[in-house]
Tab-separated table of C-alpha atoms and ligand atoms in Angstrom:
chain	number	residue	atom	x	y	z
A	1	UNK	CA	36.665	-30.340	15.903
A	2	UNK	CA	35.524	-28.123	18.575
A	3	UNK	CA	32.454	-25.492	18.382
A	4	UNK	CA	33.235	-22.009	20.084
A	5	UNK	CA	30.443	-19.969	21.091
A	6	UNK	CA	30.809	-16.192	21.557
A	7	UNK	CA	28.276	-13.555	22.529
A	8	UNK	CA	28.452	-10.234	20.160
A	9	UNK	CA	26.312	-7.155	21.072
A	10	UNK	CA	24.091	-6.944	18.025
A	11	UNK	CA	24.652	-2.860	18.897
A	12	UNK	CA	28.116	-1.944	18.560
A	13	UNK	CA	29.786	-5.681	17.794
A	14	UNK	CA	31.471	-5.789	21.070
A	15	UNK	CA	32.437	-9.610	22.023
A	16	UNK	CA	32.472	-11.655	25.107
A	17	UNK	CA	33.068	-14.990	25.953
A	18	UNK	CA	29.668	-15.217	28.142
A	19	UNK	CA	26.441	-13.439	28.030
A	20	UNK	CA	25.918	-10.289	29.484
A	21	UNK	CA	22.242	-8.597	30.258
A	22	UNK	CA	24.563	-4.943	29.431
A	23	UNK	CA	26.891	-4.177	26.829
A	24	UNK	CA	30.683	-2.603	29.097
A	25	UNK	CA	31.359	-0.817	25.503
A	26	UNK	CA	27.806	1.074	24.518
A	27	UNK	CA	25.731	0.374	27.342
A	28	UNK	CA	22.951	-0.677	26.060
A	29	UNK	CA	20.683	-3.891	27.197
A	30	UNK	CA	19.693	-7.377	25.932
A	31	UNK	CA	21.978	-6.724	22.635
A	32	UNK	CA	23.910	-9.743	23.585
A	33	UNK	CA	23.379	-12.764	21.141
A	34	UNK	CA	25.136	-16.020	20.722
A	35	UNK	CA	27.660	-16.760	17.834
A	36	UNK	CA	28.494	-20.442	17.463
A	37	UNK	CA	31.486	-21.096	14.792
A	38	UNK	CA	31.650	-24.220	13.692
A	39	UNK	CA	35.809	-24.692	14.312
A	40	UNK	CA	37.420	-22.739	17.098
A	41	UNK	CA	40.120	-22.069	14.774
A	42	UNK	CA	37.533	-20.059	12.401
A	43	UNK	CA	36.589	-17.752	15.510
A	44	UNK	CA	38.270	-14.310	15.556
A	45	UNK	CA	40.223	-13.846	17.998
A	46	UNK	CA	40.955	-10.385	17.620
A	47	UNK	CA	37.426	-8.312	17.077
A	48	UNK	CA	39.130	-5.232	15.786
A	49	UNK	CA	40.612	-7.016	13.174
A	50	UNK	CA	37.756	-9.137	12.117
A	51	UNK	CA	35.920	-5.600	11.998
A	52	UNK	CA	38.532	-3.946	10.060
A	53	UNK	CA	38.472	-6.630	7.403
A	54	UNK	CA	34.966	-6.226	6.746
A	55	UNK	CA	34.985	-2.137	6.192
A	56	UNK	CA	38.266	-1.968	3.884
A	57	UNK	CA	36.831	-1.159	0.637
A	58	UNK	CA	38.248	-4.156	-2.120
A	59	UNK	CA	40.747	-0.701	-3.974
A	60	UNK	CA	43.627	-0.438	-1.347
A	61	UNK	CA	45.487	1.890	-3.877
A	62	UNK	CA	43.672	5.004	-3.772
A	63	UNK	CA	46.204	8.201	-4.137
A	64	UNK	CA	45.052	11.406	-1.866
A	65	UNK	CA	43.500	14.057	-4.117
A	66	UNK	CA	43.252	18.022	-4.218
A	67	UNK	CA	39.622	18.903	-2.788
A	68	UNK	CA	38.108	20.256	-5.825
A	69	UNK	CA	34.608	21.473	-6.473
A	70	UNK	CA	34.570	20.341	-9.921
A	71	UNK	CA	32.752	16.972	-9.737
A	72	UNK	CA	29.857	15.260	-11.748
A	73	UNK	CA	26.589	15.393	-10.167
A	74	UNK	CA	25.222	11.621	-9.099
A	75	UNK	CA	23.853	9.285	-11.918
A	76	UNK	CA	20.615	9.331	-10.924
A	77	UNK	CA	17.174	6.786	-12.545
A	78	UNK	CA	13.747	7.498	-12.072
A	79	UNK	CA	12.443	4.881	-9.980
A	80	UNK	CA	8.969	5.374	-11.715
A	81	UNK	CA	7.575	6.386	-8.296
A	82	UNK	CA	7.900	10.440	-7.663
A	83	UNK	CA	7.570	9.683	-3.863
A	84	UNK	CA	9.721	7.273	-3.871
A	85	UNK	CA	12.257	9.157	-5.690
A	86	UNK	CA	11.959	12.129	-3.297
A	87	UNK	CA	12.918	10.219	-0.462
A	88	UNK	CA	15.953	8.972	-2.105
A	89	UNK	CA	16.666	12.409	-2.660
A	90	UNK	CA	16.163	12.737	-6.422
A	91	UNK	CA	16.481	9.190	-7.641
A	92	UNK	CA	18.296	6.096	-7.356
A	93	UNK	CA	21.978	6.780	-7.750
A	94	UNK	CA	24.482	4.860	-9.636
A	95	UNK	CA	27.099	2.434	-7.042
A	96	UNK	CA	24.700	3.651	-4.108
A	97	UNK	CA	23.224	0.856	-1.475
A	98	UNK	CA	19.997	1.932	0.246
A	99	UNK	CA	18.699	-0.523	3.111
A	100	UNK	CA	15.048	-0.357	3.281
A	101	UNK	CA	13.381	-1.913	6.538
A	102	UNK	CA	10.067	-1.577	8.249
A	103	UNK	CA	7.432	-4.328	9.692
A	104	UNK	CA	6.567	-7.550	8.411
A	105	UNK	CA	3.918	-7.080	5.702
A	106	UNK	CA	3.951	-3.504	5.438
A	107	UNK	CA	4.908	-3.721	1.664
A	108	UNK	CA	9.079	-3.746	1.199
A	109	UNK	CA	8.338	-6.608	-1.501
A	110	UNK	CA	6.107	-5.009	-3.008
A	111	UNK	CA	7.203	-1.776	-3.834
A	112	UNK	CA	10.345	-2.963	-4.698
A	113	UNK	CA	8.880	-4.738	-7.192
A	114	UNK	CA	6.896	-1.974	-8.185
A	115	UNK	CA	10.177	0.191	-8.857
A	116	UNK	CA	12.097	-2.877	-10.845
A	117	UNK	CA	9.106	-2.361	-13.407
A	118	UNK	CA	9.962	1.386	-14.334
A	119	UNK	CA	13.901	1.002	-13.539
A	120	UNK	CA	13.406	-2.144	-16.155
A	121	UNK	CA	12.949	0.011	-18.554
A	122	UNK	CA	16.571	1.510	-18.938
A	123	UNK	CA	18.724	-0.900	-17.270
A	124	UNK	CA	18.990	-4.475	-15.994
A	125	UNK	CA	17.482	-5.298	-13.174
A	126	UNK	CA	18.322	-8.626	-10.449
A	127	UNK	CA	15.609	-9.195	-8.322
A	128	UNK	CA	17.073	-11.741	-5.510
A	129	UNK	CA	14.743	-13.319	-2.976
A	130	UNK	CA	15.440	-15.598	0.121
A	131	UNK	CA	12.184	-15.621	1.255
A	132	UNK	CA	9.873	-16.661	-1.918
A	133	UNK	CA	9.556	-18.834	-4.280
A	134	UNK	CA	10.302	-17.603	-8.043
A	135	UNK	CA	6.831	-18.435	-8.521
A	136	UNK	CA	5.419	-16.529	-5.879
A	137	UNK	CA	7.213	-13.719	-6.861
A	138	UNK	CA	6.046	-14.086	-10.367
A	139	UNK	CA	2.224	-14.467	-9.891
A	140	UNK	CA	2.971	-11.501	-7.733
A	141	UNK	CA	3.969	-9.480	-10.636
A	142	UNK	CA	1.708	-10.863	-12.825
A	143	UNK	CA	-1.181	-9.207	-10.637
A	144	UNK	CA	0.383	-5.857	-10.189
A	145	UNK	CA	0.678	-5.908	-14.238
A	146	UNK	CA	4.487	-6.102	-14.287
A	147	UNK	CA	6.239	-8.123	-17.352
A	148	UNK	CA	9.556	-6.284	-18.002
A	149	UNK	CA	11.508	-9.176	-19.804
A	150	UNK	CA	14.696	-6.760	-17.976
A	151	UNK	CA	14.063	-8.117	-14.933
A	152	UNK	CA	15.633	-10.685	-13.872
A	153	UNK	CA	14.496	-13.587	-11.154
A	154	UNK	CA	16.933	-15.689	-8.590
A	155	UNK	CA	16.007	-17.012	-5.157
A	156	UNK	CA	19.024	-17.647	-3.351
A	157	UNK	CA	20.207	-17.661	-0.117
A	158	UNK	CA	23.895	-18.364	-0.653
A	159	UNK	CA	25.378	-14.807	-1.061
A	160	UNK	CA	28.440	-16.158	-2.859
A	161	UNK	CA	26.369	-17.839	-5.604
A	162	UNK	CA	24.167	-14.701	-5.440
A	163	UNK	CA	27.263	-12.432	-6.357
A	164	UNK	CA	28.595	-15.456	-8.925
A	165	UNK	CA	25.589	-14.716	-10.804
A	166	UNK	CA	25.782	-10.892	-10.625
A	167	UNK	CA	29.329	-11.323	-11.981
A	168	UNK	CA	27.762	-12.994	-15.104
A	169	UNK	CA	24.652	-10.847	-15.457
A	170	UNK	CA	26.144	-7.545	-14.645
A	171	UNK	CA	22.679	-5.965	-13.417
A	172	UNK	CA	22.431	-2.305	-12.939
A	173	UNK	CA	20.062	-2.374	-10.011
A	174	UNK	CA	20.711	-5.499	-7.507
A	175	UNK	CA	18.088	-5.609	-4.782
A	176	UNK	CA	18.375	-8.213	-2.372
A	177	UNK	CA	14.988	-9.279	-0.645
A	178	UNK	CA	16.223	-9.384	2.360
A	179	UNK	CA	19.707	-9.010	3.839
A	180	UNK	CA	18.991	-11.456	6.812
A	181	UNK	CA	18.023	-14.648	4.590
A	182	UNK	CA	21.533	-14.096	3.175
A	183	UNK	CA	24.445	-15.907	4.476
A	184	UNK	CA	28.285	-16.624	3.640
A	185	UNK	CA	29.340	-20.093	3.389
A	186	UNK	CA	33.197	-18.971	4.453
A	187	UNK	CA	31.703	-17.331	7.690
A	188	UNK	CA	31.897	-20.468	9.940
A	189	UNK	CA	28.676	-18.522	12.353
A	190	UNK	CA	25.086	-19.960	11.387
A	191	UNK	CA	22.757	-18.156	8.947
A	192	UNK	CA	20.486	-15.053	9.854
A	193	UNK	CA	23.654	-14.104	12.599
A	194	UNK	CA	25.083	-11.017	12.821
A	195	UNK	CA	28.571	-11.944	11.568
A	196	UNK	CA	26.244	-13.765	8.672
A	197	UNK	CA	24.738	-10.389	7.737
A	198	UNK	CA	27.764	-8.228	8.302
A	199	UNK	CA	29.401	-10.247	5.921
A	200	UNK	CA	26.981	-10.808	3.486
A	201	UNK	CA	25.843	-6.696	3.291
A	202	UNK	CA	29.762	-5.909	2.997
A	203	UNK	CA	30.620	-8.206	-0.023
A	204	UNK	CA	27.124	-6.394	-1.472
A	205	UNK	CA	28.765	-3.207	-0.796
A	206	UNK	CA	31.788	-3.872	-2.504
A	207	UNK	CA	29.722	-4.892	-6.135
A	208	UNK	CA	28.087	-1.792	-5.794
A	209	UNK	CA	31.074	0.227	-4.955
A	210	UNK	CA	33.437	-1.582	-7.426
A	211	UNK	CA	30.739	-1.925	-10.077
A	212	UNK	CA	28.671	0.778	-10.010
A	213	UNK	CA	25.322	-1.382	-9.571
A	214	UNK	CA	22.806	0.402	-7.388
A	215	UNK	CA	22.257	-2.315	-4.458
A	216	UNK	CA	18.302	-2.307	-2.721
A	217	UNK	CA	18.843	-4.160	0.991
A	218	UNK	CA	15.390	-5.311	2.388
A	219	UNK	CA	15.964	-5.059	6.405
A	220	UNK	CA	14.041	-6.945	8.729
A	221	UNK	CA	12.931	-5.141	11.906
A	222	UNK	CA	13.285	-6.332	15.220
A	223	UNK	CA	10.323	-6.574	18.330
A	224	UNK	CA	11.001	-2.725	19.179
A	225	UNK	CA	11.160	-1.861	15.586
A	226	UNK	CA	15.025	-1.174	15.366
A	227	UNK	CA	16.653	-2.872	11.974
A	228	UNK	CA	17.686	-6.191	12.625
A	229	UNK	CA	20.985	-7.142	13.002
A	230	UNK	CA	24.103	-5.083	13.740
A	231	UNK	CA	23.776	-2.234	14.129
A	232	UNK	CA	26.868	-1.416	11.937
A	233	UNK	CA	24.532	-2.574	8.826
A	234	UNK	CA	23.274	0.873	9.196
A	235	UNK	CA	26.825	2.336	8.784
A	236	UNK	CA	27.740	0.711	6.184
A	237	UNK	CA	25.328	1.151	3.558
A	238	UNK	CA	24.295	4.595	2.031
A	239	UNK	CA	20.955	5.401	2.651
A	240	UNK	CA	18.768	3.950	5.387
A	241	UNK	CA	14.598	4.169	5.040
A	242	UNK	CA	11.948	3.189	7.177
A	243	UNK	CA	8.647	2.260	5.742
A	244	UNK	CA	6.087	2.577	8.056
A	245	UNK	CA	2.214	2.782	8.653
A	246	UNK	CA	-0.098	0.409	10.484
A	247	UNK	CA	-1.093	-2.889	8.944
A	248	UNK	CA	-4.723	-2.498	9.020
A	249	UNK	CA	-4.680	1.142	7.514
A	250	UNK	CA	-3.908	1.837	3.722
A	251	UNK	CA	-1.556	4.629	4.458
A	252	UNK	CA	1.990	3.732	4.203
A	253	UNK	CA	4.930	6.506	4.715
A	254	UNK	CA	8.686	6.363	3.957
A	255	UNK	CA	11.090	7.794	5.783
A	256	UNK	CA	14.607	8.237	5.146
A	257	UNK	CA	16.495	8.152	8.278
A	258	UNK	CA	20.271	8.403	6.778
A	259	UNK	CA	20.657	9.633	3.072
A	260	UNK	CA	24.244	10.628	1.792
A	261	UNK	CA	22.950	12.018	-1.269
A	262	UNK	CA	20.013	14.000	-0.268
A	263	UNK	CA	17.760	15.115	2.769
A	264	UNK	CA	16.407	13.081	5.780
A	265	UNK	CA	13.552	14.687	6.274
A	266	UNK	CA	11.619	14.003	3.502
A	267	UNK	CA	8.844	11.587	3.302
A	268	UNK	CA	7.224	9.623	0.834
A	269	UNK	CA	3.469	8.916	0.970
A	270	UNK	CA	1.647	5.729	-0.334
A	271	UNK	CA	-1.536	3.651	-0.152
A	272	UNK	CA	-1.300	0.155	-0.372
A	273	UNK	CA	-4.373	-0.702	-3.156
A	274	UNK	CA	-5.356	-4.255	-4.300
A	275	UNK	CA	-2.823	-2.974	-7.328
A	276	UNK	CA	0.339	-2.721	-5.040
A	277	UNK	CA	1.091	0.495	-3.896
A	278	UNK	CA	0.049	3.726	-5.305
A	279	UNK	CA	1.770	6.800	-4.572
A	280	UNK	CA	-0.368	9.745	-3.123
A	281	UNK	CA	0.610	12.918	-4.190
A	282	UNK	CA	-1.702	15.268	-2.217
A	283	UNK	CA	-2.210	13.449	1.345
A	284	UNK	CA	-3.904	16.203	3.059
A	285	UNK	CA	-6.956	15.585	0.720
A	286	UNK	CA	-6.594	11.750	1.704
A	287	UNK	CA	-6.444	12.382	5.184
A	288	UNK	CA	-9.122	14.903	5.889
A	289	UNK	CA	-11.388	13.064	3.042
A	290	UNK	CA	-13.953	11.151	5.857
A	291	UNK	CA	-14.126	14.249	8.114
A	292	UNK	CA	-16.593	13.529	10.621
A	293	UNK	CA	-18.656	16.868	10.687
A	294	UNK	CA	-19.995	18.861	13.331
A	295	UNK	CA	-18.798	16.652	15.958
A	296	UNK	CA	-17.043	17.122	19.758
A	297	UNK	CA	-13.328	16.196	20.234
A	298	UNK	CA	-12.177	17.281	16.613
A	299	UNK	CA	-9.632	19.295	15.387
A	300	UNK	CA	-7.031	20.205	12.850
A	301	UNK	CA	-3.200	20.386	12.818
A	302	UNK	CA	-0.737	21.084	10.301
A	303	UNK	CA	2.543	19.252	10.024
A	304	UNK	CA	5.677	19.767	7.693
A	305	UNK	CA	6.492	16.569	6.745
A	306	UNK	CA	10.490	16.995	5.100
A	307	UNK	CA	10.000	19.777	2.641
A	308	UNK	CA	5.551	19.558	2.092
A	309	UNK	CA	3.143	20.824	4.708
A	310	UNK	CA	0.850	17.597	5.447
A	311	UNK	CA	-3.064	18.539	7.234
A	312	UNK	CA	-3.510	15.678	9.951
A	313	UNK	CA	-7.133	15.859	12.261
A	314	UNK	CA	-6.544	14.687	15.448
A	315	UNK	CA	-8.895	12.958	17.836
A	316	UNK	CA	-9.705	12.837	22.044
A	317	UNK	CA	-12.359	11.439	23.496
A	318	UNK	CA	-12.825	12.062	27.299
A	319	UNK	CA	-15.289	9.534	28.989
A	320	UNK	CA	-15.854	8.904	32.700
A	321	UNK	CA	-13.492	6.232	33.763
A	322	UNK	CA	-14.478	3.362	35.349
A	323	UNK	CA	-11.101	2.310	36.439
A	324	UNK	CA	-9.414	3.032	39.834
A	325	UNK	CA	-7.016	5.473	37.313
A	326	UNK	CA	-7.923	7.102	34.995
A	327	UNK	CA	-6.796	5.423	31.462
A	328	UNK	CA	-4.753	7.693	29.035
A	329	UNK	CA	-4.345	6.445	25.931
A	330	UNK	CA	-2.578	7.547	22.498
A	331	UNK	CA	-2.525	6.142	19.018
A	332	UNK	CA	0.270	8.354	16.626
A	333	UNK	CA	1.028	11.167	19.272
A	334	UNK	CA	3.450	10.835	22.105
A	335	UNK	CA	2.334	9.995	25.384
A	336	UNK	CA	4.578	12.393	27.616
A	337	UNK	CA	3.322	14.746	25.172
A	338	UNK	CA	-0.153	14.133	26.523
A	339	UNK	CA	0.209	14.506	29.660
A	340	UNK	CA	1.928	17.568	29.733
A	341	UNK	CA	-0.871	18.958	27.914
A	342	UNK	CA	-3.823	17.412	30.006
A	343	UNK	CA	-1.300	18.788	33.033
A	344	UNK	CA	-1.497	22.542	31.710
A	345	UNK	CA	-5.041	22.190	30.686
A	346	UNK	CA	-5.602	21.185	34.406
A	347	UNK	CA	-3.309	23.582	36.268
A	348	UNK	CA	-3.891	26.676	33.683
A	349	UNK	CA	-7.781	26.154	32.871
A	350	UNK	CA	-8.679	24.365	35.609
A	351	UNK	CA	-10.342	21.398	33.692
A	352	UNK	CA	-9.788	18.319	35.619
A	353	UNK	CA	-9.295	15.148	34.367
A	354	UNK	CA	-8.461	13.117	37.122
A	355	UNK	CA	-11.901	11.296	36.655
A	356	UNK	CA	-12.219	10.962	33.120
A	357	UNK	CA	-10.535	8.388	30.420
A	358	UNK	CA	-8.447	9.960	27.164
A	359	UNK	CA	-7.977	8.719	24.298
A	360	UNK	CA	-6.330	10.719	21.650
A	361	UNK	CA	-5.575	9.452	18.193
A	362	UNK	CA	-4.622	10.512	14.663
A	363	UNK	CA	-6.431	9.619	11.453
A	364	UNK	CA	-4.653	7.277	9.038
A	365	UNK	CA	-2.037	5.677	11.068
A	366	UNK	CA	0.000	8.961	10.881
A	367	UNK	CA	2.338	9.407	13.358
A	368	UNK	CA	3.572	13.085	15.363
A	369	UNK	CA	6.167	14.045	16.592
A	370	UNK	CA	6.043	17.835	16.101
A	371	UNK	CA	5.443	20.073	19.053
A	372	UNK	CA	2.939	21.912	16.530
A	373	UNK	CA	0.093	19.941	17.108
A	374	UNK	CA	0.071	21.071	21.016
A	375	UNK	CA	-2.651	23.378	20.050
A	376	UNK	CA	-5.033	21.299	18.489
A	377	UNK	CA	-4.320	18.578	20.749
A	378	UNK	CA	-5.238	20.820	23.265
A	379	UNK	CA	-8.165	22.403	21.642
A	380	UNK	CA	-9.468	18.645	20.216
A	381	UNK	CA	-9.360	17.821	24.410
A	382	UNK	CA	-10.987	20.646	25.449
A	383	UNK	CA	-14.114	20.561	23.023
A	384	UNK	CA	-14.496	16.629	24.015
A	385	UNK	CA	-14.455	17.490	27.595
A	386	UNK	CA	-17.169	20.429	27.473
A	387	UNK	CA	-18.740	18.472	24.649
A	388	UNK	CA	-18.287	21.605	22.164
A	389	UNK	CA	-17.276	20.932	18.552
A	390	UNK	CA	-13.998	22.952	16.959
A	391	UNK	CA	-15.844	24.886	13.308
A	392	UNK	CA	-14.785	22.446	10.841
A	393	UNK	CA	-13.258	25.104	8.461
A	394	UNK	CA	-11.149	26.108	11.686
A	395	UNK	CA	-7.349	24.420	11.850
A	396	UNK	CA	-5.136	24.981	14.989
A	397	UNK	CA	-1.427	25.111	15.076
A	398	UNK	CA	1.101	26.352	17.771
A	399	UNK	CA	3.253	24.609	20.361
A	400	UNK	CA	2.249	24.898	24.295
A	401	UNK	CA	4.599	25.703	26.782
A	402	UNK	CA	4.178	24.696	30.921
A	403	UNK	CA	2.933	28.132	31.634
A	404	UNK	CA	-0.114	27.899	29.010
A	405	UNK	CA	1.533	29.909	26.814
A	406	UNK	CA	1.529	29.511	22.590
A	407	UNK	CA	4.674	29.121	21.238
A	408	UNK	CA	5.808	30.083	17.677
A	409	UNK	CA	5.959	27.423	15.110
A	410	UNK	CA	8.601	27.170	12.040
A	411	UNK	CA	7.625	27.837	8.562
A	412	UNK	CA	3.562	29.076	9.023
A	413	UNK	CA	3.047	30.475	5.919
A	414	UNK	CA	3.898	27.230	4.287
A	415	UNK	CA	1.139	25.899	6.831
A	416	UNK	CA	-1.631	28.597	6.170
A	417	UNK	CA	-1.097	28.491	1.944
A	418	UNK	CA	-1.915	24.247	2.999
A	419	UNK	CA	-4.958	25.050	5.161
A	420	UNK	CA	-5.978	27.758	2.664
A	421	UNK	CA	-6.094	25.526	-0.178
A	422	UNK	CA	-8.125	22.415	1.446
A	423	UNK	CA	-10.535	25.074	2.794
A	424	UNK	CA	-9.902	26.100	6.285
A	425	UNK	CA	-11.370	29.304	6.391
A	426	UNK	CA	-9.821	30.137	9.455
A	427	UNK	CA	-6.318	29.315	11.102
A	428	UNK	CA	-5.449	29.915	14.291
A	429	UNK	CA	-1.961	30.640	15.169
A	430	UNK	CA	0.787	31.627	17.640
A	431	UNK	CA	0.982	35.729	18.568
A	432	UNK	CA	4.577	35.767	17.729
A	433	UNK	CA	4.181	34.592	14.648
A	434	UNK	CA	0.810	36.543	13.939
A	435	UNK	CA	2.886	39.549	14.432
A	436	UNK	CA	5.512	38.306	11.829
A	437	UNK	CA	3.112	37.180	9.382
A	438	UNK	CA	3.650	38.942	5.666
A	439	UNK	CA	1.991	36.969	3.417
A	440	UNK	CA	-1.558	35.900	4.169
A	441	UNK	CA	-4.001	34.023	1.460
A	442	UNK	CA	-7.629	36.475	0.814
A	443	UNK	CA	-10.645	35.235	2.563
A	444	UNK	CA	-8.620	33.782	5.170
A	445	UNK	CA	-9.345	35.172	9.020
A	446	UNK	CA	-5.972	34.476	10.981
A	447	UNK	CA	-6.823	34.119	14.528
A	448	UNK	CA	-3.719	35.243	17.097
A	449	UNK	CA	-3.226	32.948	20.222
A	450	UNK	CA	-0.853	33.866	23.089
A	451	UNK	CA	-1.912	31.907	25.719
A	452	UNK	CA	-4.638	28.964	25.734
A	453	UNK	CA	-7.296	30.978	27.199
A	454	UNK	CA	-7.637	32.397	23.760
A	455	UNK	CA	-8.300	29.343	21.896
A	456	UNK	CA	-11.814	28.632	24.309
A	457	UNK	CA	-13.672	31.165	22.224
A	458	UNK	CA	-13.093	29.194	19.260
A	459	UNK	CA	-15.286	26.387	19.794
A	460	UNK	CA	-19.146	26.373	18.991
A	461	UNK	CA	-21.852	26.408	21.669
A	462	UNK	CA	-24.226	23.295	21.465
A	463	UNK	CA	-27.252	23.851	20.246
A	464	UNK	CA	-29.524	23.003	23.166
B	1	TYD	P1	4.817	-7.049	1.007
B	1	TYD	O1	5.144	-6.906	0.182
B	1	TYD	O2	4.569	-9.081	0.907
B	1	TYD	O3	5.318	-6.913	2.538
B	1	TYD	P2	6.869	-6.908	3.238
B	1	TYD	O4	7.932	-7.253	2.178
B	1	TYD	O5	6.525	-6.005	3.826
B	1	TYD	O6	6.832	-7.935	4.132
B	1	TYD	O7	3.453	-6.573	1.058
B	1	TYD	C1	2.411	-7.537	1.958
B	1	TYD	C2	1.022	-7.121	2.167
B	1	TYD	O8	0.229	-6.439	1.620
B	1	TYD	C3	-0.174	-8.003	1.889
B	1	TYD	O9	-0.433	-8.051	3.248
B	1	TYD	C4	-0.641	-7.930	0.942
B	1	TYD	C5	-0.310	-7.062	0.461
B	1	TYD	N1	-0.837	-6.418	-0.880
B	1	TYD	C6	-1.730	-5.340	-1.385
B	1	TYD	O10	-2.804	-5.217	-0.651
B	1	TYD	N2	-2.142	-5.438	-2.303
B	1	TYD	C7	-1.262	-5.379	-3.438
B	1	TYD	O11	-1.617	-5.410	-4.726
B	1	TYD	C8	0.144	-6.518	-2.888
B	1	TYD	C9	1.249	-6.908	-3.918
B	1	TYD	C10	0.158	-6.886	-1.877
B	2	MG	MG1	8.750	-9.358	2.090
């Protein structure tokens, strides 16, 4: 029998008989991967029919129903971790399929093992690992203090065998660590290929939808940080969670990218300790724990992550450059946003950064995407370049426009309350927000900012 090779786009599933640099269907670059079918006859001739067969749910005899709002709410289980429940939208939904992805070593397996413990109090949990031996998992469970008899371990990579065991055991929760290690013998491609991942996932999803088993997949990430394997995997599951954080930092965030059962704005905050992941109910406090006092280049900002405000500390460092073109480095903040703020400070305040290297950092390995931290970023930069510290009890909020104006941000009351709670006595906010402010905590000075000029008096003059 002759083997057949096809090239499949991992982004949109398009197939081609030769390798292509750019997918003609979705326009993505470098997404074609080689798939070898052992038998020419089993290679899918018609990609549409192949795809259709995957997505058809097992039950095909459903009837159209009249729309009705008289439906029962989702059945949710408590995972024992409030932070994780919050990201899921209020607990693990029965019959739902969740994909948790993240960098290697970030703590995916640890988290799942920990939630097993709480779930197993009232449910039967099956933990399938294709990556670690049962002894390894048991050792880790012992270290984490997990000894629940309702957890069943299986080390297997054959998806058919896993499903057979699941049929016998009928678990309420099925954990597959990881979906990339699963293969399906009937599909003729090599394990780990796009088709294999897709087909194994489809089998588990069918199980979830038919039996009401909650299925949690661990997913690997590729070198660009996206979820490895076919894009269609993210469409097939109900919830996609992303585990992020720096490996050398203890701070870990779980973010929902897609959630059919809740909001995608929520984040869960954890800390990696020697006893596994610990929930951080009060992240602002933790982020501000080791704040340096009276040092130039530091400024506190307040972000809104999901429904929660989060105070972060920005640090800027400017030093005379020894390079032909000065360096710009940004960790946790958008590089383009930094360039924009530098350009505004140069043009509007006449501060020249052309002879200095600029380093910008967010404490705790946090990643900021919100523009409300612009004003804090600008203040940290000015503070560093002038060597004048920002007062420790000052927090700065606002978006900066190209003309140097400080623009309004959303949910200002919530940000002010969080700042006040954590001991900030002076809070600088955009003028437009200031005008509309109705509720102000006692003893807090609110400073309105119209333009970046208004930020200059906020800094402390050096003693000498
Ligand atoms: P792991 O869950 O294996 O990561 P993933 O499944 O995402 O690849 O966690 C790996 C890291 O977590 C490992 O480097 C060690 C660390 N760790 C702790 O610091 N404390 C602990 O209690 C455990 C179990 C792991
Ligand atoms: Mg793992």
